[in-house]
mmCIF file with all atom_site columns, C-alpha atoms and ligand atoms in Angstrom:
data_model
loop_
_atom_site.group_PDB
_atom_site.id
_atom_site.type_symbol
_atom_site.label_atom_id
_atom_site.label_alt_id
_atom_site.label_comp_id
_atom_site.label_asym_id
_atom_site.label_entity_id
_atom_site.label_seq_id
_atom_site.pdbx_PDB_ins_code
_atom_site.Cartn_x
_atom_site.Cartn_y
_atom_site.Cartn_z
_atom_site.occupancy
_atom_site.B_iso_or_equiv
_atom_site.pdbx_formal_charge
_atom_site.auth_seq_id
_atom_site.auth_comp_id
_atom_site.auth_asym_id
_atom_site.auth_atom_id
_atom_site.pdbx_PDB_model_num
ATOM   1   C CA . MET A 1 1   ? 4.887   -0.100  13.129  1.00 0.00 ? 1   MET A CA 1
ATOM   2   C CA . LYS A 1 2   ? 6.165   3.095   11.235  1.00 0.00 ? 2   LYS A CA 1
ATOM   3   C CA . ILE A 1 3   ? 4.064   3.247   8.181   1.00 0.00 ? 3   ILE A CA 1
ATOM   4   C CA . GLY A 1 4   ? 4.867   5.572   4.889   1.00 0.00 ? 4   GLY A CA 1
ATOM   5   C CA . ILE A 1 5   ? 1.516   6.301   2.960   1.00 0.00 ? 5   ILE A CA 1
ATOM   6   C CA . CYS A 1 6   ? 0.608   8.221   -0.308  1.00 0.00 ? 6   CYS A CA 1
ATOM   7   C CA . SER A 1 7   ? -2.236  9.486   -2.150  1.00 0.00 ? 7   SER A CA 1
ATOM   8   C CA . ASP A 1 8   ? -2.665  11.445  -5.178  1.00 0.00 ? 8   ASP A CA 1
ATOM   9   C CA . HIS A 1 9   ? -6.145  13.905  -5.185  1.00 0.00 ? 9   HIS A CA 1
ATOM   10  C CA . ALA A 1 10  ? -8.681  10.557  -5.961  1.00 0.00 ? 10  ALA A CA 1
ATOM   11  C CA . GLY A 1 11  ? -7.441  8.794   -2.856  1.00 0.00 ? 11  GLY A CA 1
ATOM   12  C CA . PHE A 1 12  ? -6.724  12.407  -0.535  1.00 0.00 ? 12  PHE A CA 1
ATOM   13  C CA . GLU A 1 13  ? -9.928  11.951  1.509   1.00 0.00 ? 13  GLU A CA 1
ATOM   14  C CA . TYR A 1 14  ? -9.076  8.367   2.147   1.00 0.00 ? 14  TYR A CA 1
ATOM   15  C CA . LYS A 1 15  ? -5.689  8.461   3.029   1.00 0.00 ? 15  LYS A CA 1
ATOM   16  C CA . THR A 1 16  ? -7.036  11.983  5.798   1.00 0.00 ? 16  THR A CA 1
ATOM   17  C CA . ARG A 1 17  ? -9.100  9.265   7.818   1.00 0.00 ? 17  ARG A CA 1
ATOM   18  C CA . LEU A 1 18  ? -6.777  6.263   7.310   1.00 0.00 ? 18  LEU A CA 1
ATOM   19  C CA . ILE A 1 19  ? -3.889  8.185   8.738   1.00 0.00 ? 19  ILE A CA 1
ATOM   20  C CA . ALA A 1 20  ? -5.711  8.640   11.375  1.00 0.00 ? 20  ALA A CA 1
ATOM   21  C CA . TRP A 1 21  ? -7.121  5.230   12.615  1.00 0.00 ? 21  TRP A CA 1
ATOM   22  C CA . LEU A 1 22  ? -3.534  4.190   12.040  1.00 0.00 ? 22  LEU A CA 1
ATOM   23  C CA . GLU A 1 23  ? -2.525  6.079   14.865  1.00 0.00 ? 23  GLU A CA 1
ATOM   24  C CA . GLU A 1 24  ? -5.928  5.772   16.746  1.00 0.00 ? 24  GLU A CA 1
ATOM   25  C CA . CYS A 1 25  ? -3.981  2.085   16.481  1.00 0.00 ? 25  CYS A CA 1
ATOM   26  C CA . GLY A 1 26  ? -1.062  2.854   17.479  1.00 0.00 ? 26  GLY A CA 1
ATOM   27  C CA . HIS A 1 27  ? 1.185   3.354   14.271  1.00 0.00 ? 27  HIS A CA 1
ATOM   28  C CA . GLU A 1 28  ? 3.483   5.771   13.678  1.00 0.00 ? 28  GLU A CA 1
ATOM   29  C CA . VAL A 1 29  ? 2.215   6.690   10.091  1.00 0.00 ? 29  VAL A CA 1
ATOM   30  C CA . VAL A 1 30  ? 4.897   9.317   7.658   1.00 0.00 ? 30  VAL A CA 1
ATOM   31  C CA . ASN A 1 31  ? 2.352   10.929  5.039   1.00 0.00 ? 31  ASN A CA 1
ATOM   32  C CA . PHE A 1 32  ? 3.648   11.537  1.579   1.00 0.00 ? 32  PHE A CA 1
ATOM   33  C CA . GLY A 1 33  ? 1.492   13.429  0.701   1.00 0.00 ? 33  GLY A CA 1
ATOM   34  C CA . THR A 1 34  ? -0.409  15.065  -1.471  1.00 0.00 ? 34  THR A CA 1
ATOM   35  C CA . ASP A 1 35  ? -2.139  17.405  0.558   1.00 0.00 ? 35  ASP A CA 1
ATOM   36  C CA . SER A 1 36  ? -5.030  17.823  -0.594  1.00 0.00 ? 36  SER A CA 1
ATOM   37  C CA . THR A 1 37  ? -7.197  17.039  -3.323  1.00 0.00 ? 37  THR A CA 1
ATOM   38  C CA . ASP A 1 38  ? -5.564  19.450  -5.985  1.00 0.00 ? 38  ASP A CA 1
ATOM   39  C CA . SER A 1 39  ? -4.994  17.117  -8.480  1.00 0.00 ? 39  SER A CA 1
ATOM   40  C CA . MET A 1 40  ? -1.814  16.142  -8.869  1.00 0.00 ? 40  MET A CA 1
ATOM   41  C CA . ASP A 1 41  ? 0.346   13.306  -11.148 1.00 0.00 ? 41  ASP A CA 1
ATOM   42  C CA . TYR A 1 42  ? 0.845   10.317  -8.299  1.00 0.00 ? 42  TYR A CA 1
ATOM   43  C CA . PRO A 1 43  ? 4.015   9.784   -9.342  1.00 0.00 ? 43  PRO A CA 1
ATOM   44  C CA . ASP A 1 44  ? 5.477   13.039  -7.780  1.00 0.00 ? 44  ASP A CA 1
ATOM   45  C CA . VAL A 1 45  ? 4.295   10.683  -4.170  1.00 0.00 ? 45  VAL A CA 1
ATOM   46  C CA . ALA A 1 46  ? 4.826   7.608   -5.385  1.00 0.00 ? 46  ALA A CA 1
ATOM   47  C CA . HIS A 1 47  ? 8.147   7.009   -6.134  1.00 0.00 ? 47  HIS A CA 1
ATOM   48  C CA . PRO A 1 48  ? 9.685   9.467   -2.312  1.00 0.00 ? 48  PRO A CA 1
ATOM   49  C CA . LEU A 1 49  ? 7.476   6.180   -0.381  1.00 0.00 ? 49  LEU A CA 1
ATOM   50  C CA . ALA A 1 50  ? 9.196   3.649   -2.736  1.00 0.00 ? 50  ALA A CA 1
ATOM   51  C CA . THR A 1 51  ? 12.327  4.756   -1.297  1.00 0.00 ? 51  THR A CA 1
ATOM   52  C CA . ALA A 1 52  ? 11.911  4.922   2.097   1.00 0.00 ? 52  ALA A CA 1
ATOM   53  C CA . VAL A 1 53  ? 10.391  1.618   1.800   1.00 0.00 ? 53  VAL A CA 1
ATOM   54  C CA . ALA A 1 54  ? 13.363  0.693   0.175   1.00 0.00 ? 54  ALA A CA 1
ATOM   55  C CA . LYS A 1 55  ? 15.866  2.020   1.402   1.00 0.00 ? 55  LYS A CA 1
ATOM   56  C CA . GLY A 1 56  ? 13.990  0.569   6.029   1.00 0.00 ? 56  GLY A CA 1
ATOM   57  C CA . ASP A 1 57  ? 12.912  3.890   6.609   1.00 0.00 ? 57  ASP A CA 1
ATOM   58  C CA . VAL A 1 58  ? 9.782   2.926   6.919   1.00 0.00 ? 58  VAL A CA 1
ATOM   59  C CA . ASP A 1 59  ? 8.540   -0.838  7.412   1.00 0.00 ? 59  ASP A CA 1
ATOM   60  C CA . GLY A 1 60  ? 5.714   -0.448  5.157   1.00 0.00 ? 60  GLY A CA 1
ATOM   61  C CA . GLY A 1 61  ? 4.338   1.932   3.052   1.00 0.00 ? 61  GLY A CA 1
ATOM   62  C CA . ILE A 1 62  ? -0.062  1.892   1.785   1.00 0.00 ? 62  ILE A CA 1
ATOM   63  C CA . ALA A 1 63  ? -1.343  3.972   -0.669  1.00 0.00 ? 63  ALA A CA 1
ATOM   64  C CA . MET A 1 64  ? -3.892  4.905   -2.652  1.00 0.00 ? 64  MET A CA 1
ATOM   65  C CA . CYS A 1 65  ? -4.880  6.554   -6.303  1.00 0.00 ? 65  CYS A CA 1
ATOM   66  C CA . GLY A 1 66  ? -7.666  5.957   -8.131  1.00 0.00 ? 66  GLY A CA 1
ATOM   67  C CA . THR A 1 67  ? -7.347  2.999   -9.444  1.00 0.00 ? 67  THR A CA 1
ATOM   68  C CA . GLY A 1 68  ? -4.712  2.524   -7.539  1.00 0.00 ? 68  GLY A CA 1
ATOM   69  C CA . ASN A 1 69  ? -2.870  0.786   -10.769 1.00 0.00 ? 69  ASN A CA 1
ATOM   70  C CA . GLY A 1 70  ? -1.010  4.156   -11.341 1.00 0.00 ? 70  GLY A CA 1
ATOM   71  C CA . MET A 1 71  ? 0.978   3.694   -8.350  1.00 0.00 ? 71  MET A CA 1
ATOM   72  C CA . ALA A 1 72  ? 1.537   0.205   -8.443  1.00 0.00 ? 72  ALA A CA 1
ATOM   73  C CA . LEU A 1 73  ? 3.305   1.148   -11.717 1.00 0.00 ? 73  LEU A CA 1
ATOM   74  C CA . CYS A 1 74  ? 5.756   3.425   -9.604  1.00 0.00 ? 74  CYS A CA 1
ATOM   75  C CA . LEU A 1 75  ? 6.575   1.823   -7.078  1.00 0.00 ? 75  LEU A CA 1
ATOM   76  C CA . ASN A 1 76  ? 7.431   -1.086  -8.334  1.00 0.00 ? 76  ASN A CA 1
ATOM   77  C CA . LYS A 1 77  ? 10.214  0.322   -10.590 1.00 0.00 ? 77  LYS A CA 1
ATOM   78  C CA . HIS A 1 78  ? 11.890  0.190   -7.235  1.00 0.00 ? 78  HIS A CA 1
ATOM   79  C CA . ILE A 1 79  ? 13.922  -2.619  -5.863  1.00 0.00 ? 79  ILE A CA 1
ATOM   80  C CA . GLY A 1 80  ? 13.033  -3.433  -2.865  1.00 0.00 ? 80  GLY A CA 1
ATOM   81  C CA . VAL A 1 81  ? 9.684   -2.864  -2.964  1.00 0.00 ? 81  VAL A CA 1
ATOM   82  C CA . ARG A 1 82  ? 6.451   -5.444  -3.520  1.00 0.00 ? 82  ARG A CA 1
ATOM   83  C CA . ALA A 1 83  ? 3.772   -3.420  -4.273  1.00 0.00 ? 83  ALA A CA 1
ATOM   84  C CA . GLY A 1 84  ? 0.174   -5.136  -4.965  1.00 0.00 ? 84  GLY A CA 1
ATOM   85  C CA . LEU A 1 85  ? -3.367  -3.517  -5.923  1.00 0.00 ? 85  LEU A CA 1
ATOM   86  C CA . ALA A 1 86  ? -6.566  -5.315  -3.400  1.00 0.00 ? 86  ALA A CA 1
ATOM   87  C CA . TRP A 1 87  ? -9.762  -4.668  -3.240  1.00 0.00 ? 87  TRP A CA 1
ATOM   88  C CA . SER A 1 88  ? -11.126 -6.547  -0.885  1.00 0.00 ? 88  SER A CA 1
ATOM   89  C CA . GLU A 1 89  ? -9.988  -8.582  2.404   1.00 0.00 ? 89  GLU A CA 1
ATOM   90  C CA . GLU A 1 90  ? -9.246  -11.583 0.620   1.00 0.00 ? 90  GLU A CA 1
ATOM   91  C CA . ILE A 1 91  ? -6.391  -9.895  -1.510  1.00 0.00 ? 91  ILE A CA 1
ATOM   92  C CA . GLY A 1 92  ? -5.038  -8.146  1.156   1.00 0.00 ? 92  GLY A CA 1
ATOM   93  C CA . ALA A 1 93  ? -4.288  -11.219 3.024   1.00 0.00 ? 93  ALA A CA 1
ATOM   94  C CA . LEU A 1 94  ? -2.835  -13.502 -0.101  1.00 0.00 ? 94  LEU A CA 1
ATOM   95  C CA . LEU A 1 95  ? -0.934  -10.309 -0.681  1.00 0.00 ? 95  LEU A CA 1
ATOM   96  C CA . LYS A 1 96  ? 0.853   -10.737 2.644   1.00 0.00 ? 96  LYS A CA 1
ATOM   97  C CA . GLN A 1 97  ? 0.369   -14.861 2.616   1.00 0.00 ? 97  GLN A CA 1
ATOM   98  C CA . HIS A 1 98  ? 1.722   -15.457 -0.965  1.00 0.00 ? 98  HIS A CA 1
ATOM   99  C CA . ASN A 1 99  ? 3.203   -12.236 -2.336  1.00 0.00 ? 99  ASN A CA 1
ATOM   100 C CA . ASN A 1 100 ? 4.768   -10.781 0.974   1.00 0.00 ? 100 ASN A CA 1
ATOM   101 C CA . ALA A 1 101 ? 4.287   -6.960  -0.749  1.00 0.00 ? 101 ALA A CA 1
ATOM   102 C CA . ASN A 1 102 ? 5.536   -4.928  1.361   1.00 0.00 ? 102 ASN A CA 1
ATOM   103 C CA . VAL A 1 103 ? 2.683   -1.323  -0.516  1.00 0.00 ? 103 VAL A CA 1
ATOM   104 C CA . LEU A 1 104 ? -0.872  -2.204  0.287   1.00 0.00 ? 104 LEU A CA 1
ATOM   105 C CA . VAL A 1 105 ? -1.835  0.011   -2.928  1.00 0.00 ? 105 VAL A CA 1
ATOM   106 C CA . MET A 1 106 ? -5.327  0.658   -2.516  1.00 0.00 ? 106 MET A CA 1
ATOM   107 C CA . PRO A 1 107 ? -8.072  1.726   -5.136  1.00 0.00 ? 107 PRO A CA 1
ATOM   108 C CA . ALA A 1 108 ? -9.961  4.473   -3.607  1.00 0.00 ? 108 ALA A CA 1
ATOM   109 C CA . ARG A 1 109 ? -12.214 5.283   -6.289  1.00 0.00 ? 109 ARG A CA 1
ATOM   110 C CA . PHE A 1 110 ? -14.091 1.660   -6.004  1.00 0.00 ? 110 PHE A CA 1
ATOM   111 C CA . ILE A 1 111 ? -13.968 0.683   -2.925  1.00 0.00 ? 111 ILE A CA 1
ATOM   112 C CA . PRO A 1 112 ? -15.874 1.985   0.364   1.00 0.00 ? 112 PRO A CA 1
ATOM   113 C CA . PHE A 1 113 ? -13.793 3.432   2.865   1.00 0.00 ? 113 PHE A CA 1
ATOM   114 C CA . GLU A 1 114 ? -14.932 1.309   5.739   1.00 0.00 ? 114 GLU A CA 1
ATOM   115 C CA . GLU A 1 115 ? -13.342 -1.638  3.050   1.00 0.00 ? 115 GLU A CA 1
ATOM   116 C CA . VAL A 1 116 ? -9.721  0.177   3.003   1.00 0.00 ? 116 VAL A CA 1
ATOM   117 C CA . LEU A 1 117 ? -9.410  -0.227  6.829   1.00 0.00 ? 117 LEU A CA 1
ATOM   118 C CA . LYS A 1 118 ? -10.290 -4.284  6.628   1.00 0.00 ? 118 LYS A CA 1
ATOM   119 C CA . ILE A 1 119 ? -8.448  -4.300  3.471   1.00 0.00 ? 119 ILE A CA 1
ATOM   120 C CA . THR A 1 120 ? -5.830  -2.351  5.505   1.00 0.00 ? 120 THR A CA 1
ATOM   121 C CA . ARG A 1 121 ? -6.481  -4.316  9.125   1.00 0.00 ? 121 ARG A CA 1
ATOM   122 C CA . THR A 1 122 ? -5.949  -7.381  7.555   1.00 0.00 ? 122 THR A CA 1
ATOM   123 C CA . TRP A 1 123 ? -2.422  -6.756  5.510   1.00 0.00 ? 123 TRP A CA 1
ATOM   124 C CA . LEU A 1 124 ? -0.977  -5.540  8.063   1.00 0.00 ? 124 LEU A CA 1
ATOM   125 C CA . GLU A 1 125 ? -1.556  -8.685  10.298  1.00 0.00 ? 125 GLU A CA 1
ATOM   126 C CA . THR A 1 126 ? -1.589  -11.369 8.140   1.00 0.00 ? 126 THR A CA 1
ATOM   127 C CA . PRO A 1 127 ? 1.908   -13.249 7.748   1.00 0.00 ? 127 PRO A CA 1
ATOM   128 C CA . PHE A 1 128 ? 4.145   -14.327 5.277   1.00 0.00 ? 128 PHE A CA 1
ATOM   129 C CA . GLU A 1 129 ? 3.570   -17.598 4.197   1.00 0.00 ? 129 GLU A CA 1
ATOM   130 C CA . GLY A 1 130 ? 7.100   -18.455 3.473   1.00 0.00 ? 130 GLY A CA 1
ATOM   131 C CA . GLY A 1 131 ? 7.882   -22.267 1.989   1.00 0.00 ? 131 GLY A CA 1
ATOM   132 C CA . ARG A 1 132 ? 7.687   -22.277 -1.532  1.00 0.00 ? 132 ARG A CA 1
ATOM   133 C CA . HIS A 1 133 ? 5.934   -18.725 -1.983  1.00 0.00 ? 133 HIS A CA 1
ATOM   134 C CA . GLN A 1 134 ? 9.915   -17.506 -0.804  1.00 0.00 ? 134 GLN A CA 1
ATOM   135 C CA . ARG A 1 135 ? 10.717  -18.849 -2.977  1.00 0.00 ? 135 ARG A CA 1
ATOM   136 C CA . ARG A 1 136 ? 8.813   -17.059 -5.937  1.00 0.00 ? 136 ARG A CA 1
ATOM   137 C CA . VAL A 1 137 ? 9.108   -13.739 -4.155  1.00 0.00 ? 137 VAL A CA 1
ATOM   138 C CA . ALA A 1 138 ? 13.005  -14.185 -4.410  1.00 0.00 ? 138 ALA A CA 1
ATOM   139 C CA . LYS A 1 139 ? 12.829  -15.017 -7.803  1.00 0.00 ? 139 LYS A CA 1
ATOM   140 C CA . ILE A 1 140 ? 10.478  -10.989 -8.306  1.00 0.00 ? 140 ILE A CA 1
ATOM   141 C CA . GLU A 1 141 ? 14.156  -9.262  -8.574  1.00 0.00 ? 141 GLU A CA 1
ATOM   142 C CA . GLN A 1 142 ? 15.890  -12.439 -10.529 1.00 0.00 ? 142 GLN A CA 1
ATOM   143 C CA . PHE A 1 143 ? 16.220  -10.976 -14.538 1.00 0.00 ? 143 PHE A CA 1
HETATM 144 C C1 . RB5 B 2 .   ? -7.112  10.717  -11.376 1.00 0.00 ? 1   RB5 B C1 1
HETATM 145 O O1 . RB5 B 2 .   ? -7.452  11.023  -11.937 1.00 0.00 ? 1   RB5 B O1 1
HETATM 146 C C2 . RB5 B 2 .   ? -6.600  9.129   -11.701 1.00 0.00 ? 1   RB5 B C2 1
HETATM 147 O O2 . RB5 B 2 .   ? -5.988  8.708   -13.077 1.00 0.00 ? 1   RB5 B O2 1
HETATM 148 C C3 . RB5 B 2 .   ? -5.167  8.730   -10.984 1.00 0.00 ? 1   RB5 B C3 1
HETATM 149 O O3 . RB5 B 2 .   ? -5.861  8.974   -8.764  1.00 0.00 ? 1   RB5 B O3 1
HETATM 150 C C4 . RB5 B 2 .   ? -5.132  7.583   -10.800 1.00 0.00 ? 1   RB5 B C4 1
HETATM 151 O O4 . RB5 B 2 .   ? -6.480  6.623   -11.366 1.00 0.00 ? 1   RB5 B O4 1
HETATM 152 C C5 . RB5 B 2 .   ? -4.102  6.989   -11.670 1.00 0.00 ? 1   RB5 B C5 1
HETATM 153 O O5 . RB5 B 2 .   ? -4.306  6.022   -11.836 1.00 0.00 ? 1   RB5 B O5 1
#
């Protein structure tokens, strides 16, 4: 898969390690920043990632900040982006099975890196269930 990824300063270390792991797994990674632990504003990287996901320039995205909430709030402003926060493998699986989330968001300050890897693997490998969930996902943008 071609995966877009971003973080703020709080998620920078995990992002760096996750990029290496994703590339080892054979994925192509597009890094939207940030590029250091210097304090920065998460919208500055979340919006470019969301644009790439919405346009289909990447197959999916991963975003991390301290809580994950800032990233999710920005990403979900974009039509076509379904970003969800996951802090366990089970939630990562359900995020794909039920919500067909095309961006996985994780709270870097609240989970160990080993959990980030497990959640990412699960989210990548789990298929969308469709059926009644397809109807619900379609309704997300009907307002
Ligand atoms: C940065 O201190 C922190 O606010 C940010 O990483 C994130 O948690 C915001 O939602």
